Short mmCIF file of C-alpha atoms and ligand atoms in Angstrom, two decimals:
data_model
loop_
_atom_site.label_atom_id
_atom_site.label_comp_id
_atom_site.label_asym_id
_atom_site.label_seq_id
_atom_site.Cartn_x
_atom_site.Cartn_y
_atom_site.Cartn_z
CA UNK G 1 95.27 77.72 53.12
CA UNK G 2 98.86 78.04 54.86
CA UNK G 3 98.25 76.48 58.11
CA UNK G 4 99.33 78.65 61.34
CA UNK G 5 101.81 75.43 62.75
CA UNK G 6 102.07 72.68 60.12
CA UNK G 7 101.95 69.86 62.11
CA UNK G 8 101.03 67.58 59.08
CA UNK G 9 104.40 68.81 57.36
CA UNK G 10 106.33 68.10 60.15
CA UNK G 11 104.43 64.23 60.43
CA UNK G 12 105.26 63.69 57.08
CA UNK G 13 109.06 64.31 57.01
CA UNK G 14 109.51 62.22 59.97
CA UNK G 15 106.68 59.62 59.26
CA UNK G 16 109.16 56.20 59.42
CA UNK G 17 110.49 56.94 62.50
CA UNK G 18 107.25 57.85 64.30
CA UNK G 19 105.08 55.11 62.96
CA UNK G 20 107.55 52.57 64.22
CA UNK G 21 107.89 54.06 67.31
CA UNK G 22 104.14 54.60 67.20
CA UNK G 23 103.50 50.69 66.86
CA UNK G 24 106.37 49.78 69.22
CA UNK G 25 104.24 51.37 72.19
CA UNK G 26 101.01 49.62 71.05
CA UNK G 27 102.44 46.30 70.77
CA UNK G 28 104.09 46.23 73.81
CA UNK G 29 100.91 46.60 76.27
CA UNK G 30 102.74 49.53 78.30
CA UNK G 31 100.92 52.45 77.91
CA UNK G 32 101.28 54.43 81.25
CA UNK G 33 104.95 54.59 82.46
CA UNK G 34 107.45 52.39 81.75
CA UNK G 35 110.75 52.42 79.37
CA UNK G 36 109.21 55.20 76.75
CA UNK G 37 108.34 57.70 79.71
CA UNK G 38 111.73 56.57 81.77
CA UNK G 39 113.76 57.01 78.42
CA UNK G 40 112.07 60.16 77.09
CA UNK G 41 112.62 61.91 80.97
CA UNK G 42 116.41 60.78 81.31
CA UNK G 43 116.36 62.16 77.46
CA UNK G 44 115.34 65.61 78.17
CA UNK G 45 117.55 65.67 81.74
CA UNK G 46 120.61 65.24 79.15
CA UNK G 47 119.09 67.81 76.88
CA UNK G 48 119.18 70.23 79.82
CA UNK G 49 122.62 69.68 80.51
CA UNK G 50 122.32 66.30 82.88
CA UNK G 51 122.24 68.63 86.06
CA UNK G 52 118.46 68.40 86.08
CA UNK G 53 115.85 65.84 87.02
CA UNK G 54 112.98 65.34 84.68
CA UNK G 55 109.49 64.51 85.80
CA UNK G 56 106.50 64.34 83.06
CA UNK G 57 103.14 64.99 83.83
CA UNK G 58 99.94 65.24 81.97
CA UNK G 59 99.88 68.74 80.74
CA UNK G 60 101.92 72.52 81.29
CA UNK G 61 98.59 73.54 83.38
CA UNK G 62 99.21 70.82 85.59
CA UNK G 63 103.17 71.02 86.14
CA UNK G 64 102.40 74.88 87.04
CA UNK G 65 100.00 73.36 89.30
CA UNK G 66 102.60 70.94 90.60
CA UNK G 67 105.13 72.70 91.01
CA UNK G 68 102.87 75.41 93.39
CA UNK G 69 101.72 72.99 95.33
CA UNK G 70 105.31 71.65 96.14
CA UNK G 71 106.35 74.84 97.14
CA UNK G 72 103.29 74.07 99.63
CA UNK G 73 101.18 77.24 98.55
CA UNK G 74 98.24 78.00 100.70
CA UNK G 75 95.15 80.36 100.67
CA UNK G 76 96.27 83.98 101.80
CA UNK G 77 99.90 83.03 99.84
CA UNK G 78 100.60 86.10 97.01
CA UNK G 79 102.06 85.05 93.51
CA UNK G 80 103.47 87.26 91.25
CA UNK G 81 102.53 86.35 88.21
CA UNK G 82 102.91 88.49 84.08
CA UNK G 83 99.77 90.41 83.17
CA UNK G 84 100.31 89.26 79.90
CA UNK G 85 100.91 85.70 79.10
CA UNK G 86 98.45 82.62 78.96
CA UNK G 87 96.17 82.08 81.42
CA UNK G 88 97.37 79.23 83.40
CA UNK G 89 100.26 80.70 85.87
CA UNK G 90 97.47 83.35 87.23
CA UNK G 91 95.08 80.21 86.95
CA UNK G 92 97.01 77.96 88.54
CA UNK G 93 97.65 80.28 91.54
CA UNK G 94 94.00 80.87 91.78
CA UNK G 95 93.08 77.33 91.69
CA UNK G 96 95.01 76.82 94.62
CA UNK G 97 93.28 79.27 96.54
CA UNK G 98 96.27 81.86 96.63
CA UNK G 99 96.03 85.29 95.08
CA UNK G 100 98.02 86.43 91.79
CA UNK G 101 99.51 89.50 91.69
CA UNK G 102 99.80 91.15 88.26
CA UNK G 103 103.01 92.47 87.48
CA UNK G 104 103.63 94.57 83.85
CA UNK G 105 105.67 93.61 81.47
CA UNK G 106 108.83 95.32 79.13
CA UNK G 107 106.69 96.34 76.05
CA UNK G 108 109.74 95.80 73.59
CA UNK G 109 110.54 92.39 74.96
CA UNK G 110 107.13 91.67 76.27
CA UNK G 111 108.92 89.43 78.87
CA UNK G 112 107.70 90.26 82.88
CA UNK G 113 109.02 93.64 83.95
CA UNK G 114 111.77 93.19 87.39
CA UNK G 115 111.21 96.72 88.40
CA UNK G 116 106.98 96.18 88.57
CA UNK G 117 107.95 92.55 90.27
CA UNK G 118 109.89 94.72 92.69
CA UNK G 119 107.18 97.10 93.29
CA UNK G 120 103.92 94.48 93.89
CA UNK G 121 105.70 92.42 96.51
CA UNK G 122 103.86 92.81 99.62
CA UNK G 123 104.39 90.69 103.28
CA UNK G 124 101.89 87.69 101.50
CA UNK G 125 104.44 87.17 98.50
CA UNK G 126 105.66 83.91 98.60
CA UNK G 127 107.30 83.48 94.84
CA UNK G 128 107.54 84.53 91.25
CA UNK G 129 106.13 82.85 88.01
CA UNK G 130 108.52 83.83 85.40
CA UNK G 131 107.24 83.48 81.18
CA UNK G 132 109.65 82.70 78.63
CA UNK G 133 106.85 84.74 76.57
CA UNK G 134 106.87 83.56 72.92
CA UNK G 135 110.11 81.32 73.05
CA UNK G 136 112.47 84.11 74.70
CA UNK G 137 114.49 83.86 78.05
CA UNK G 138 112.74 86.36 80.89
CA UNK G 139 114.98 88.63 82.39
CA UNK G 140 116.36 85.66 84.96
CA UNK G 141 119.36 87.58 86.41
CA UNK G 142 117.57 90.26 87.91
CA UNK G 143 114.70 88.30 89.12
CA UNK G 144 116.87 86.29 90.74
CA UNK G 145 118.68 89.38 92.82
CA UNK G 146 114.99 90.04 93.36
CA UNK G 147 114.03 86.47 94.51
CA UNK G 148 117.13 86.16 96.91
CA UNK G 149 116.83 89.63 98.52
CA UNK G 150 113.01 88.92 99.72
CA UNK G 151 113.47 84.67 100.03
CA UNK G 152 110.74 84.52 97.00
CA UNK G 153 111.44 81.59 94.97
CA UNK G 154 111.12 81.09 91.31
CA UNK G 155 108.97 78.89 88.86
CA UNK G 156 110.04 79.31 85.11
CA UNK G 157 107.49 78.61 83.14
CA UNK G 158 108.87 77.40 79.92
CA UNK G 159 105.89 76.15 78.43
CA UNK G 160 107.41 77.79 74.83
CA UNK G 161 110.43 77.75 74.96
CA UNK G 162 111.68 74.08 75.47
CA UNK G 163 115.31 74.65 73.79
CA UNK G 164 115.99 78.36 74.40
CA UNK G 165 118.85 79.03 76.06
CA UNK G 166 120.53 82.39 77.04
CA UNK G 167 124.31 81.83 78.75
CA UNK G 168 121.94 78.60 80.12
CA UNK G 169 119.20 76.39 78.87
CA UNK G 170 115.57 77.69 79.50
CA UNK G 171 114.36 75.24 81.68
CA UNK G 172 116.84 75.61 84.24
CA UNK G 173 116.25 78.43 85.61
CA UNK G 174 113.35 78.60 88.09
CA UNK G 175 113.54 76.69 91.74
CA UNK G 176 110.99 74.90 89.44
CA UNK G 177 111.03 75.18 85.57
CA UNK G 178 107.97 73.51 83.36
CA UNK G 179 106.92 72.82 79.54
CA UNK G 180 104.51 72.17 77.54
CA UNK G 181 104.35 69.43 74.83
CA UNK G 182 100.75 70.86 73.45
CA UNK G 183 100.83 69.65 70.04
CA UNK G 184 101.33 73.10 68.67
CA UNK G 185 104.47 74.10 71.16
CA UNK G 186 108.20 74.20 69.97
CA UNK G 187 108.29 70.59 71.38
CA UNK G 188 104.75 68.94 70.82
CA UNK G 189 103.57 65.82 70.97
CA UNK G 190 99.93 64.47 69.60
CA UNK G 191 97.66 65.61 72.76
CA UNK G 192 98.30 66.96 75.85
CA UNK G 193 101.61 66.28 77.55
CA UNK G 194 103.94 68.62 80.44
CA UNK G 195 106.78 68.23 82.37
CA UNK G 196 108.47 69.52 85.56
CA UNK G 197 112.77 70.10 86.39
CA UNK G 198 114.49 70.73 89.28
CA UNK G 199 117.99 70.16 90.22
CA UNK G 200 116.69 70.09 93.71
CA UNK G 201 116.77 66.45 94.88
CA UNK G 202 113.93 67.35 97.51
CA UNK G 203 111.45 68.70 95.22
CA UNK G 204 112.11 65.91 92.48
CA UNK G 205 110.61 63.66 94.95
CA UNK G 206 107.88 65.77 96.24
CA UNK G 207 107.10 66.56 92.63
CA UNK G 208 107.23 63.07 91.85
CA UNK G 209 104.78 61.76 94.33
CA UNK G 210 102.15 64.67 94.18
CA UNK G 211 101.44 63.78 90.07
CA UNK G 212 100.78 60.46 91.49
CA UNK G 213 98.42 60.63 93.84
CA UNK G 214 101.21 61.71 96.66
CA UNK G 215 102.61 58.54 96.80
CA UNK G 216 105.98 56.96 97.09
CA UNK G 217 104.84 53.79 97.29
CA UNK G 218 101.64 51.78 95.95
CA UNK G 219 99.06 52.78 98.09
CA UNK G 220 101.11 54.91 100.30
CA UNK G 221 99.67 58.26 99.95
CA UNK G 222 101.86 60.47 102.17
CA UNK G 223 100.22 63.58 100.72
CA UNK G 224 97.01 64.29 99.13
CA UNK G 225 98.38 64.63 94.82
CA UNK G 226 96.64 64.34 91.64
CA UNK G 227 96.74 61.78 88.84
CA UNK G 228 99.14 63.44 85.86
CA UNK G 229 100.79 61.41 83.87
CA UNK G 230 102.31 61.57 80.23
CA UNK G 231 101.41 57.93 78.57
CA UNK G 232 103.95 56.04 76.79
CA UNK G 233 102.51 56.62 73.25
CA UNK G 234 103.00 60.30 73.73
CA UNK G 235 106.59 59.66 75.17
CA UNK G 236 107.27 57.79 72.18
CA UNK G 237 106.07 60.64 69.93
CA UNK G 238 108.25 63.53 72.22
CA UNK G 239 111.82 61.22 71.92
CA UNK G 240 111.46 61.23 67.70
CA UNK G 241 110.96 64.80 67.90
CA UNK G 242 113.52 65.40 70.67
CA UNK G 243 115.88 64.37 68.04
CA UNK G 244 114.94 66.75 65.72
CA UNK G 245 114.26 70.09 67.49
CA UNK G 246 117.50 71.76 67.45
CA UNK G 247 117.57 71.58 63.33
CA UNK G 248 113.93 72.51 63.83
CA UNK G 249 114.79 75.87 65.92
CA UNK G 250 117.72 76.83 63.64
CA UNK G 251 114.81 76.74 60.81
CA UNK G 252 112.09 78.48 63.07
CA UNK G 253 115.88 81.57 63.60
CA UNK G 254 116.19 81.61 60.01
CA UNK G 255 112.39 82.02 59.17
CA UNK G 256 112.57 84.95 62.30
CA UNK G 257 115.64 86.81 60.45
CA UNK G 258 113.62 86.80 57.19
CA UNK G 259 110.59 88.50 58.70
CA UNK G 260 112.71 90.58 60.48
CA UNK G 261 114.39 92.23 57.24
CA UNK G 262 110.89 92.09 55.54
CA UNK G 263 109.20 94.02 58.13
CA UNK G 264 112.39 96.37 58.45
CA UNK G 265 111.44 97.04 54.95
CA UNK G 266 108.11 97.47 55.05
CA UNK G 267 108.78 100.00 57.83
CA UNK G 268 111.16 101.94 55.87
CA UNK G 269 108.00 102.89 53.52
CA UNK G 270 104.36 102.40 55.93
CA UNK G 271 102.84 105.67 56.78
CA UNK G 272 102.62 107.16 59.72
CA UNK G 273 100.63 104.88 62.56
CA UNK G 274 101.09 101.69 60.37
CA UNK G 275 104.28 100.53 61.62
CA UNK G 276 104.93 96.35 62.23
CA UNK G 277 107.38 96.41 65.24
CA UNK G 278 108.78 93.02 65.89
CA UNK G 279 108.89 91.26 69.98
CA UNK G 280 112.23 92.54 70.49
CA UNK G 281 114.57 89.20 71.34
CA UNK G 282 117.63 90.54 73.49
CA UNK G 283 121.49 89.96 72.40
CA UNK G 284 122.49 86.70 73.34
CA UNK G 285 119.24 84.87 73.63
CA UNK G 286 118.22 81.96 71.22
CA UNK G 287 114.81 81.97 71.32
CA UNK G 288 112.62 79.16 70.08
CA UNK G 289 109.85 81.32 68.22
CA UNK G 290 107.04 79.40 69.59
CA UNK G 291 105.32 82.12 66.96
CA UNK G 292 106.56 84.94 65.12
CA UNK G 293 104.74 87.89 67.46
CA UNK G 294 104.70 91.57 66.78
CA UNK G 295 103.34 94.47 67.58
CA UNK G 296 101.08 96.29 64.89
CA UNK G 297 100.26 100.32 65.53
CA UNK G 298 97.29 99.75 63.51
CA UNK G 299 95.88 95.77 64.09
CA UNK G 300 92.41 96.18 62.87
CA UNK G 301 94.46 97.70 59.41
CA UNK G 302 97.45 94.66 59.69
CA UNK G 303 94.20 92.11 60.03
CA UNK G 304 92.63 93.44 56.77
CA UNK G 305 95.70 92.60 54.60
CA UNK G 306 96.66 89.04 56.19
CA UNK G 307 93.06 88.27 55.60
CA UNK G 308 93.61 89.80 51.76
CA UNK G 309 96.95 87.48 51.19
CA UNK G 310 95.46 84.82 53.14
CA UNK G 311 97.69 84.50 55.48
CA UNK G 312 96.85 83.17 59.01
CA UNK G 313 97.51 85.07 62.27
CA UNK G 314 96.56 84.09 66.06
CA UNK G 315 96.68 87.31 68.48
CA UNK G 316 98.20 86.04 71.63
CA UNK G 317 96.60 87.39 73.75
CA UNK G 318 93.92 89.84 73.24
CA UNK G 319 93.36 91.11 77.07
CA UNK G 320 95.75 91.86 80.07
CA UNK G 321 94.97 88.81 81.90
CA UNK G 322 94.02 91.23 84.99
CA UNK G 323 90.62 92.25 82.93
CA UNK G 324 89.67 88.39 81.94
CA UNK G 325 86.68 88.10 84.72
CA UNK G 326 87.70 85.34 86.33
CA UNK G 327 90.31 87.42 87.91
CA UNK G 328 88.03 90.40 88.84
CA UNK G 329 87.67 89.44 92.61
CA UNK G 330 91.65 90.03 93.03
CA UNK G 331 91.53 93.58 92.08
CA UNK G 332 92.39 95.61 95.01
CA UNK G 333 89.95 98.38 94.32
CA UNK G 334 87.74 95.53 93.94
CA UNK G 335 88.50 94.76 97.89
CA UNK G 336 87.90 98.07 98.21
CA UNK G 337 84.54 98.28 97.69
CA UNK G 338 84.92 99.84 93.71
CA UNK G 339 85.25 98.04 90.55
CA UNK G 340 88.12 98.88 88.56
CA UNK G 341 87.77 98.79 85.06
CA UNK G 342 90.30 99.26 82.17
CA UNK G 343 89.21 102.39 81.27
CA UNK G 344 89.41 104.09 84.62
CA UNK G 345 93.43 103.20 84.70
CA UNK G 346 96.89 104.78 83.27
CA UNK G 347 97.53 101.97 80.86
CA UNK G 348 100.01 99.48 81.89
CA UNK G 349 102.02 97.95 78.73
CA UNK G 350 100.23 94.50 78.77
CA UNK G 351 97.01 96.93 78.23
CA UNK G 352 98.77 98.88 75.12
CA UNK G 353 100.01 95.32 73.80
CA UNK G 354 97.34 93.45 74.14
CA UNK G 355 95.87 95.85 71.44
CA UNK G 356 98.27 95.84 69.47
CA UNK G 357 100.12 91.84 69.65
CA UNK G 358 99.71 89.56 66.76
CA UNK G 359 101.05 86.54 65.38
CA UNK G 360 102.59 85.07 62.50
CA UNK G 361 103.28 81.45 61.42
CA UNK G 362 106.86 80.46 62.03
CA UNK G 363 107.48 76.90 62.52
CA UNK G 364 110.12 74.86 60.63
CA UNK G 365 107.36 73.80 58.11
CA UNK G 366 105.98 77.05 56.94
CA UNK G 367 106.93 78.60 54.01
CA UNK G 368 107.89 81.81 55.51
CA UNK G 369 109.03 83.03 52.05
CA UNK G 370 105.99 82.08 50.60
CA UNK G 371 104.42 84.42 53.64
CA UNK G 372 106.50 87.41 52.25
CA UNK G 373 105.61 87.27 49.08
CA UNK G 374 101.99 87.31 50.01
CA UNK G 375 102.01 90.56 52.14
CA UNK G 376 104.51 92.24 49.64
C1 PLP E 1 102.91 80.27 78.92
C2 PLP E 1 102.09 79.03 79.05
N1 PLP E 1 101.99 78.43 80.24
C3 PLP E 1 101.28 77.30 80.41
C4 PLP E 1 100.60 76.73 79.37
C5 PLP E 1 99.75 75.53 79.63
O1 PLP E 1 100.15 74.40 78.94
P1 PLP E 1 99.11 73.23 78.58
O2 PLP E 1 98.27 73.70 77.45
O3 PLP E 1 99.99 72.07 78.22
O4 PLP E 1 98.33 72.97 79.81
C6 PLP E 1 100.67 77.31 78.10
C7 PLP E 1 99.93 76.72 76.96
O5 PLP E 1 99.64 77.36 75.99
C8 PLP E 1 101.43 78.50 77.94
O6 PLP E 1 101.53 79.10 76.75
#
């Protein structure tokens, strides 16, 4: 069976050089901080371009989480937030006590819509969580105009896209920016790993002492934190692959231009209502194809022949996360006194594509040709 991200591929071709690294860490009884984690940060800082400070933390859920709380968000504070993405920026506003705000998204690009940002900010908006949604850029030029007109400021939540760039690196765009090194992400590592940037000196700092335990110094705790920290055995892990992801995402471009002429194709001859429609990845931007996502008129009919060919799909993400019913209490009808339910509403776009969104393998280690073949 193909598998959907081939991590073992991807162990296997660079097997020397993780092993050693692998045993440096665990003979040199450091294991929390210290020269891997110090290395690996100033690593990804010069990845970025140098301008940006690096701080690591234990997972992407927790630098979103991070990253709110040093922009001191407090119950009553609004976030806008995509309706569909992964759960954790809505979460992470929620966990904080603060209310998301859903905002709808471009259904070519899929990325966060400016003009439904525009129209959900209220007197309680306090920021913007921006999605690079599958490994593409959001639209950062016109959320910025937006941010700077009503003093909003920006986290970019890069969880996917470590390594996409538009005329910048992804990553440097938000007030805040995170990642993700979830094994499975772009940029993974072998458990569960994050990291914050800022080129604000200010917020470094704050960032820096709230993932550990708000202090500066040992046992000063000038702020109540949390305990989030990457270990060194994961650092280790991220600096091999560091050094191999740009070759990687030329690989993961050239498997994306090979479904894209396949499903061009396929177009060409489907019947009506059976159309493939790939995420639409605007001029200029490199994404990183965290996965290979399209849109399929008819899922339920696109489902039948991957399972045929045997080829493995993930649908990411099957609801608008405005329906998932943790976030039922935020509903504004709901305030109101009447539950609002899908049905009763115009469809938004993250409704219509989270019926119709599904995903292909894509990483540098999948056979994509071997993919085509199959659904040929
Ligand atoms: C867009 C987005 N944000 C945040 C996260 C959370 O990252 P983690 O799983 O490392 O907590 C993910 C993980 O899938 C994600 O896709």
């Amino acid at each position: 069976m193909i598998p959907f991200v081939n991590l073992t591929g991807q162990r296997e071709k660079y097997r020397f050089e993780l092993e050693k690294a692998e045993r440096e860490v665990l003979d040199s009884g450091c294991y929390i901080g210290g020269h891997e984690v110090e290395s690996l940060e100033k690593e990804l800082s010069d990845y970025l371009g140098g301008a940006t400070r690096t701080i690591t933390c234990a997972s992407g859920t927790d630098a979103l989480t991070i990253a709110l709380m040093a922009m001191d968000l407090r119950p009553g504070d609004e976030v806008i937030v995509p309706d569909f993405t992964f759960i954790a920026p809505a979460e992470c506003v929620a966990f904080l006590g603060a209310t998301p705000v859903f905002a709808d998204i471009n259904p070519e690009t899929l990325q966060i819509s400016p003009k439904s940002v525009k129209k959900e900010i209220g007197p309680h908006t306090k920021g913007i969580i921006a999605v690079n949604l599958f490994g593409q850029c959001a639209p950062f030029e016109e959320l910025r105009e937006i941010a700077r007109e009503h003093h909003l400021w920006i986290i970019e939540d890069s969880a996917q896209a470590f390594g996409a760039r538009t005329n910048q690196m992804a990553c440097t765009f938000g007030d805040i920016s995170i990642t993700s090194f979830y094994p499975s992400k772009p940029l993974g590592c072998y458990g569960d790993g994050g990291a914050l940037f800022t080129a604000r000196e200010d917020l470094a700092k704050k960032i820096r002492m709230i993932a550990n335990h708000g202090s500066a110094g040992r046992y000063q705790h000038k702020i109540a934190g949390m305990n989030s920290r990457l270990d060194a055995l994961q650092a280790a892990v991220l600096r091999v692959k560091l050094r191999h992801l740009d070759e990687e995402l030329a690989v993961r471009r050239q498997n994306a231009a090979k479904y894209d002429a396949f499903f061009a194709e396929y177009n060409r001859t489907a019947a009506a209502g059976e159309k493939i429609i790939p995420q639409k990845i605007v001029a200029g931007c490199k994404c990183t194809y965290a996965q290979y996502t399209v849109l399929a008129e008819n899922r339920e009919a696109f489902i039948q022949k991957l399972n045929d060919a045997s080829v493995p799909y993930c649908i990411h993400y099957p609801s608008a996360l405005q329906y998932q019913p943790c976030f039922a209490r935020f509903h504004k009808e709901v305030l109101g006194g009447i539950v609002w339910t899908e049905a009763d509403h115009p469809d938004p776009n993250s409704v219509k594509v989270s019926r119709m969104a599904i995903s292909l393998p894509i990483c540098a280690f999948t056979n994509v040709d071997e993919i085509i073949e199959k659904l040929k």
